[in-house]
C-alpha angles and dihedrals in degrees: 000000000000133000134188122245124216089266090056094253118138118226129187120237093001097296119167116223092225094054090045093051093047093050093048091046089054090050090048092052090051091053092048089051090052091051090049089053091051094048095077102043117013102029096062092052092047092049092049090050088055091051100258110142140161141076091319091070092050091051091057089063088065088072090067092086089062094052096114094046092051090044092054092048092045092049091049094049094044091045092052089045090055089047090054094043098046102032113115118249110253116248091235090062090056097043093105094044097266128097125210105222139131116285100245114015092173092060091044092051091048092052091049092050091050090050090050091052091049091052092047092050091047090053094047097038099083089055093048097045096085090054094046095047094046092072 
């Protein structure tokens, strides 16, 4: 089921390109926030385990002081991403038989859940590190 927009673009299931771009941009911001959270805590340990050493690893530890700022931004982006991914489609949008929604909500939701897990692990990781490194 495809239809053609006024610009001549075909969209599946009545999606609008603007709504699709906004939803994916929100998901992308959530993923970037999760990566920013992981850069101070998890990323240095992962890089050392792969054999990467040097001053670069020590510089990543400087991001730890911004942990709460990156957490707040990550939570906001991921929260808005979940709002966009799980919000019901308004009845007015489906009045003519088409619904304006992102192309693949399942993929978007999966990406947001992975980003949420990364942020949760990054928040818990400093408290678990002493137990992990004691073995």
